[in-house]
PDB file of C-alpha atoms in Angstrom:
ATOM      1  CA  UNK A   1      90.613  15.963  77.144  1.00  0.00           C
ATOM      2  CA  UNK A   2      90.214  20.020  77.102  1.00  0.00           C
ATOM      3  CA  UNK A   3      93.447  20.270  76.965  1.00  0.00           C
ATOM      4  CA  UNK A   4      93.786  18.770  73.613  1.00  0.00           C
ATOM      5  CA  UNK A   5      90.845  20.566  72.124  1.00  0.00           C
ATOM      6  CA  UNK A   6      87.772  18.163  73.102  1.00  0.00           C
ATOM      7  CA  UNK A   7      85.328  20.486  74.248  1.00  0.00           C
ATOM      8  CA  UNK A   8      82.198  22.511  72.928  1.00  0.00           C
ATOM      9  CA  UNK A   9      83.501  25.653  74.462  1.00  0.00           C
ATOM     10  CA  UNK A  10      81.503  28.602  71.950  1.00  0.00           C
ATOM     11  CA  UNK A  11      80.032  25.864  70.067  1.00  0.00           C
ATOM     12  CA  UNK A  12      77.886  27.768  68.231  1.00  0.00           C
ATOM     13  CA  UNK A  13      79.924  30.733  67.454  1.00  0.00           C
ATOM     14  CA  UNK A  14      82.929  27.616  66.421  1.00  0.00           C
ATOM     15  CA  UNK A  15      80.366  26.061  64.080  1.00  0.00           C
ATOM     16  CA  UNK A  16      79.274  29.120  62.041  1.00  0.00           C
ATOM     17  CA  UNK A  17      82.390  30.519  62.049  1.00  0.00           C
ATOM     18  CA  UNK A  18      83.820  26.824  60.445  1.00  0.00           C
ATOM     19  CA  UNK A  19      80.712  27.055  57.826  1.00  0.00           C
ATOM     20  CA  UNK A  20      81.343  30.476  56.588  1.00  0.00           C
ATOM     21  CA  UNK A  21      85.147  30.246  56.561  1.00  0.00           C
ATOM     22  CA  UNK A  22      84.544  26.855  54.080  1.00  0.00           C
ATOM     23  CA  UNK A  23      82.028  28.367  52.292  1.00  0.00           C
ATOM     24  CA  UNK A  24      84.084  31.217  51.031  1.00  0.00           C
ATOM     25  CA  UNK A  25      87.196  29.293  50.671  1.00  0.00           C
ATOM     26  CA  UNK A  26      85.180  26.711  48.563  1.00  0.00           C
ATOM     27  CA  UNK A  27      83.705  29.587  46.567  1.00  0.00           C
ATOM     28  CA  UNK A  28      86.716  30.981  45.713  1.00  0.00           C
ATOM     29  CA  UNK A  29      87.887  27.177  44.657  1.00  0.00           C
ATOM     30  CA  UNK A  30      84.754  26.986  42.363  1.00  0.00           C
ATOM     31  CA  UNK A  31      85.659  30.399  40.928  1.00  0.00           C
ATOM     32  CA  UNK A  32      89.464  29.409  40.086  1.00  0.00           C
ATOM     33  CA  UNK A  33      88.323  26.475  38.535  1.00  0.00           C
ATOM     34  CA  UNK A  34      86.035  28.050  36.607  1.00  0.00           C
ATOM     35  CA  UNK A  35      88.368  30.609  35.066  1.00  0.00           C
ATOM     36  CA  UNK A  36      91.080  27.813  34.679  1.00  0.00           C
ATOM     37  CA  UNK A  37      89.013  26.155  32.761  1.00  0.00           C
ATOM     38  CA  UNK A  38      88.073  28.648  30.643  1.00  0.00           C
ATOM     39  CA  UNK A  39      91.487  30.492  29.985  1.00  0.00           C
ATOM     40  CA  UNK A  40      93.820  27.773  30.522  1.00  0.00           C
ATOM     41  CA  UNK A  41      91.507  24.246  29.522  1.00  0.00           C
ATOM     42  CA  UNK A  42      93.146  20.812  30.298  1.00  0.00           C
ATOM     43  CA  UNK A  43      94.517  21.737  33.453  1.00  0.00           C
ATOM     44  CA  UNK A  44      91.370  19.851  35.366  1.00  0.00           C
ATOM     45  CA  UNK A  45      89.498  16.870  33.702  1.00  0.00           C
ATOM     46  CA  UNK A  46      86.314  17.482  34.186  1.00  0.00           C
ATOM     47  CA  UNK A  47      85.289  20.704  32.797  1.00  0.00           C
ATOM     48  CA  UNK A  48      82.184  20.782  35.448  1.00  0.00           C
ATOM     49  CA  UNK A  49      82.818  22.245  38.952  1.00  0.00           C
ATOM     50  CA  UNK A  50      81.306  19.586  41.020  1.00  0.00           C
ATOM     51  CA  UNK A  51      82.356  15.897  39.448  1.00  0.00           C
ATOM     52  CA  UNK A  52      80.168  13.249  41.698  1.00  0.00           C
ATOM     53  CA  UNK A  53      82.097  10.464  40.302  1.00  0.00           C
ATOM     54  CA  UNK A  54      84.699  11.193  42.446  1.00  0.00           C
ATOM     55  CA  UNK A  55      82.328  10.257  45.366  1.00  0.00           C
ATOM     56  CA  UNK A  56      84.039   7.199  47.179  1.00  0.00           C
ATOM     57  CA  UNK A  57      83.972   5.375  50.838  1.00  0.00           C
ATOM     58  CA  UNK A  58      86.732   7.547  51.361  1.00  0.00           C
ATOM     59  CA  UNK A  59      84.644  10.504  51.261  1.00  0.00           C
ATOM     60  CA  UNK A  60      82.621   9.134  54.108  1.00  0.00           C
ATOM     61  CA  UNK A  61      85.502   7.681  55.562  1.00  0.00           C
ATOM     62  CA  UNK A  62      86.922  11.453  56.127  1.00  0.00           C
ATOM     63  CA  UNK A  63      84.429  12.217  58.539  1.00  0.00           C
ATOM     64  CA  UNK A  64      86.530  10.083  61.047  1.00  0.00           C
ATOM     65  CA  UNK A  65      90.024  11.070  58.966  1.00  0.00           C
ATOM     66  CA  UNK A  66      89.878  14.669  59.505  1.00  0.00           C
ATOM     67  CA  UNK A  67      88.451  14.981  63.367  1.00  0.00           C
ATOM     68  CA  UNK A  68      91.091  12.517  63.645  1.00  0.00           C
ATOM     69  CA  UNK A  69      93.882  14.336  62.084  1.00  0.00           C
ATOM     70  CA  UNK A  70      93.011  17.509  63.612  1.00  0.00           C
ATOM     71  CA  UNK A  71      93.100  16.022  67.153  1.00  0.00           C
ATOM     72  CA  UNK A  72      96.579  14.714  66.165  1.00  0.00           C
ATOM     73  CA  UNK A  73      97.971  17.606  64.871  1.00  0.00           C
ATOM     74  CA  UNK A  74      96.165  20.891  66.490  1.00  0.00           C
ATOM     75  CA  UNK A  75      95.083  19.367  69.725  1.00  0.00           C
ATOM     76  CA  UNK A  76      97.895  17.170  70.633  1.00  0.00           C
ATOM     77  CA  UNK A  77     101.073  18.764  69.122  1.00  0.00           C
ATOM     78  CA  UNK A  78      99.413  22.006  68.810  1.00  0.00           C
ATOM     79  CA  UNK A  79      98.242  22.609  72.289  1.00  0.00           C
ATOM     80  CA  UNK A  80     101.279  20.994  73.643  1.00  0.00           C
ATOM     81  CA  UNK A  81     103.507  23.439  72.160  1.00  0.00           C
ATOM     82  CA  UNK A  82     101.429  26.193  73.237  1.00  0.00           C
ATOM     83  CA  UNK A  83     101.293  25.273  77.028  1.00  0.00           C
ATOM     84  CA  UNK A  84     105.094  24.382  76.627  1.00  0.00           C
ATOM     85  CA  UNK A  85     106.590  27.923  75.366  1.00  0.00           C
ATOM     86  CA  UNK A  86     106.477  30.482  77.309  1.00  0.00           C
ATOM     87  CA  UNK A  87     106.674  34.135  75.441  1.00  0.00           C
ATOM     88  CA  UNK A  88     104.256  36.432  73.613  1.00  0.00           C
ATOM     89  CA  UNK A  89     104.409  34.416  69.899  1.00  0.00           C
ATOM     90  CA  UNK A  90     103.628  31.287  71.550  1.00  0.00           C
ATOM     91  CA  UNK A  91     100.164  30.502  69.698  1.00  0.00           C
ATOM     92  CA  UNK A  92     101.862  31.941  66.559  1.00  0.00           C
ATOM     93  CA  UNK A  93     104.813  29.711  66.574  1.00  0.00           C
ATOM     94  CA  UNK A  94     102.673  26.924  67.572  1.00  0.00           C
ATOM     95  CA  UNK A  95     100.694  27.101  64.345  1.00  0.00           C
ATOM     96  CA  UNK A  96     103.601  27.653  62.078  1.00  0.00           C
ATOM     97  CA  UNK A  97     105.650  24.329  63.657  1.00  0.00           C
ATOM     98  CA  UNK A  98     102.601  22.306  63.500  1.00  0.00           C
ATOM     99  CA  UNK A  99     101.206  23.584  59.808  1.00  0.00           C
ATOM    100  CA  UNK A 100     104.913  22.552  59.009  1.00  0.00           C
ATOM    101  CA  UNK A 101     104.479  18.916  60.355  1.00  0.00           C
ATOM    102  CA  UNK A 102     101.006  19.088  59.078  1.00  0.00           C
ATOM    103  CA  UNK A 103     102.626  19.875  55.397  1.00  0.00           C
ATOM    104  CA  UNK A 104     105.716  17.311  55.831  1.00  0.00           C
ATOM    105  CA  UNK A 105     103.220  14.646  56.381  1.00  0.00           C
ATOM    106  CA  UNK A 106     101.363  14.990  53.112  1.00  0.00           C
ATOM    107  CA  UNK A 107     104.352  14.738  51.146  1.00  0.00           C
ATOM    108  CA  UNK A 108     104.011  10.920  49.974  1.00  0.00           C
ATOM    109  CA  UNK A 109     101.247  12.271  48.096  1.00  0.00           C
ATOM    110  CA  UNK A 110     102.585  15.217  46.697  1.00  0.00           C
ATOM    111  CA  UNK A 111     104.714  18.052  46.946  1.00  0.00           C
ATOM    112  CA  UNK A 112     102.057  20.277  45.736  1.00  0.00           C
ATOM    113  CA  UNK A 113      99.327  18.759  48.477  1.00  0.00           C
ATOM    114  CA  UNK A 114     101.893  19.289  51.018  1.00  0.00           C
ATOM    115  CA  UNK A 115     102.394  23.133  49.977  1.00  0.00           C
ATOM    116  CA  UNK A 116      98.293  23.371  50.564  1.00  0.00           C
ATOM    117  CA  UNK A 117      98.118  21.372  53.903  1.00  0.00           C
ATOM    118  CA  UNK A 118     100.344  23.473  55.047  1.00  0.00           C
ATOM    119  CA  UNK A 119      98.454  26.372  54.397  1.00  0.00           C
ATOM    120  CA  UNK A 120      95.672  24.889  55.033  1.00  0.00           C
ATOM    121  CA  UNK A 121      97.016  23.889  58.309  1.00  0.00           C
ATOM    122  CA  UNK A 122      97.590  27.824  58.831  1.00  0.00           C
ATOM    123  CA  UNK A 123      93.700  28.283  58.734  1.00  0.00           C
ATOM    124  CA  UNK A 124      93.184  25.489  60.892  1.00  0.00           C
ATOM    125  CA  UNK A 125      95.486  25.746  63.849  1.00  0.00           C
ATOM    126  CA  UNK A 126      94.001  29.836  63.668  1.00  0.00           C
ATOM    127  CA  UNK A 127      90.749  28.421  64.187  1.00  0.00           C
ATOM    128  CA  UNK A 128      91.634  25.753  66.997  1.00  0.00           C
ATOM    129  CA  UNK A 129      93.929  28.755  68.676  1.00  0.00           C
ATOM    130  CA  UNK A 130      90.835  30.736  68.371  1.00  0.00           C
ATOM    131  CA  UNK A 131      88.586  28.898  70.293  1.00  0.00           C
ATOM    132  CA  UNK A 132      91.065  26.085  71.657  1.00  0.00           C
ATOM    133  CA  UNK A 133      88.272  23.802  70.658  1.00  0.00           C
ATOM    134  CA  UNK A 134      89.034  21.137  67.347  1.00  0.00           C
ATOM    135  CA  UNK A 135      85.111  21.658  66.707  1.00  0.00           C
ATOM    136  CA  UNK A 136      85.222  24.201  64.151  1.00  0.00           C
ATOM    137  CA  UNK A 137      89.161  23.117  62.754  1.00  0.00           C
ATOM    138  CA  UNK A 138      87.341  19.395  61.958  1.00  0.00           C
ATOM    139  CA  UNK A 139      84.423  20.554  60.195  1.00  0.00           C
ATOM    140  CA  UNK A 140      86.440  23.101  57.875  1.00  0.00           C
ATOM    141  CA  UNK A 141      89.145  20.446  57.315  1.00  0.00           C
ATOM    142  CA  UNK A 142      86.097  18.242  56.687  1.00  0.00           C
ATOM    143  CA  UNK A 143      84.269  20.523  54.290  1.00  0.00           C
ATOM    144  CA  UNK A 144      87.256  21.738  52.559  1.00  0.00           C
ATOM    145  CA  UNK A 145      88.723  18.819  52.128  1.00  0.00           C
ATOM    146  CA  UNK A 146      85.663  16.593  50.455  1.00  0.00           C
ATOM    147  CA  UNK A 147      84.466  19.125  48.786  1.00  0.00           C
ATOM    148  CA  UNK A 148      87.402  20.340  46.650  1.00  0.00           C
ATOM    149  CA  UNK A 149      88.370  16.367  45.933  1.00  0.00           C
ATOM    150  CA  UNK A 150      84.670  16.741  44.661  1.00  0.00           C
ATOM    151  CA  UNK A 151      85.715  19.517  42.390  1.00  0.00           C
ATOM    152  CA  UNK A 152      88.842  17.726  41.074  1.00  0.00           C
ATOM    153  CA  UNK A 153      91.171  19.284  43.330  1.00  0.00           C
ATOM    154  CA  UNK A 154      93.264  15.955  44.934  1.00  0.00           C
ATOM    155  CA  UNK A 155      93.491  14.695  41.736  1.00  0.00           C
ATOM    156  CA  UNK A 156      94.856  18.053  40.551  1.00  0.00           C
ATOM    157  CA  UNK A 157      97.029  18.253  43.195  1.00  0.00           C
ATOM    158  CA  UNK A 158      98.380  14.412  43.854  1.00  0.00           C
ATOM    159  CA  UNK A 159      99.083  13.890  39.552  1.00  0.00           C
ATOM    160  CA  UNK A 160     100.393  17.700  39.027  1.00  0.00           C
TER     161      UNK A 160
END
């Protein structure tokens, strides 16, 4: 199971790292959202940054969604690709082919959630190649993810 990413290798250099990263990611978020809805209103629902009524079971449901997905994509596909190639770009090209499937797969929601899980999917696969652990990659997908859904983001990004 190491090789796919299930280890606490650096744990506690993986989990701060995660928590920082999401933090300023999700600040920046708040900030864009904030400006959007001064200069350009409409664009989000809510005019709050945080809406709670977007709190669901799926929101605790993504606490087994996002390990999950990150195991598929970073520690399976990921990692496989890595130990298959064999030339100096290796961990580079494995992020970029996975972030790619990573993207592809959201696109029944939307075109515009697939554009961000693929860059999202940059920042995680950077993490997991960092540490070659899915530890820190499942807690900022985690984070991220539930937190801007909180700030209106999915439904931004799934409607358009």
């Amino acid at each position: 199971m190491k090789d796919f990413g299930i280890n606490f290798n650096n744990w506690k250099k993986n989990i701060v790292e995660s928590l920082v990263i999401s933090f300023f990611i999700l600040l920046l978020l708040g900030i864009v959202k904030y400006i959007f809805n001064i200069y350009y209103p409409g664009i989000f629902k809510e005019t709050q940054i945080f809406d709670l009524s977007y709190l669901s079971i799926s929101y605790i449901l993504y606490a087994i969604v996002a390990p999950l997905q990150e195991f598929l994509t970073r520690g399976v596909v990921q990692g496989t690709l890595e130990k298959l190639m064999d030339f100096e770009y290796k961990g580079l090209i494995s992020i970029l082919v996975t972030s790619s499937i990573f993207g592809a797969l959201h696109t029944m929601q939307s075109f515009n959630l697939a554009i961000l899980s693929f860059v999202s999917g940059l920042l995680f696969g950077w993490l997991y190649n960092r540490h070659k652990s899915l530890l820190g990659a499942s807690i900022c997908h985690f984070l991220i993810g539930n937190i801007s859904g909180i700030m209106g983001y999915w439904v931004f990004l799934i409607k358009g």
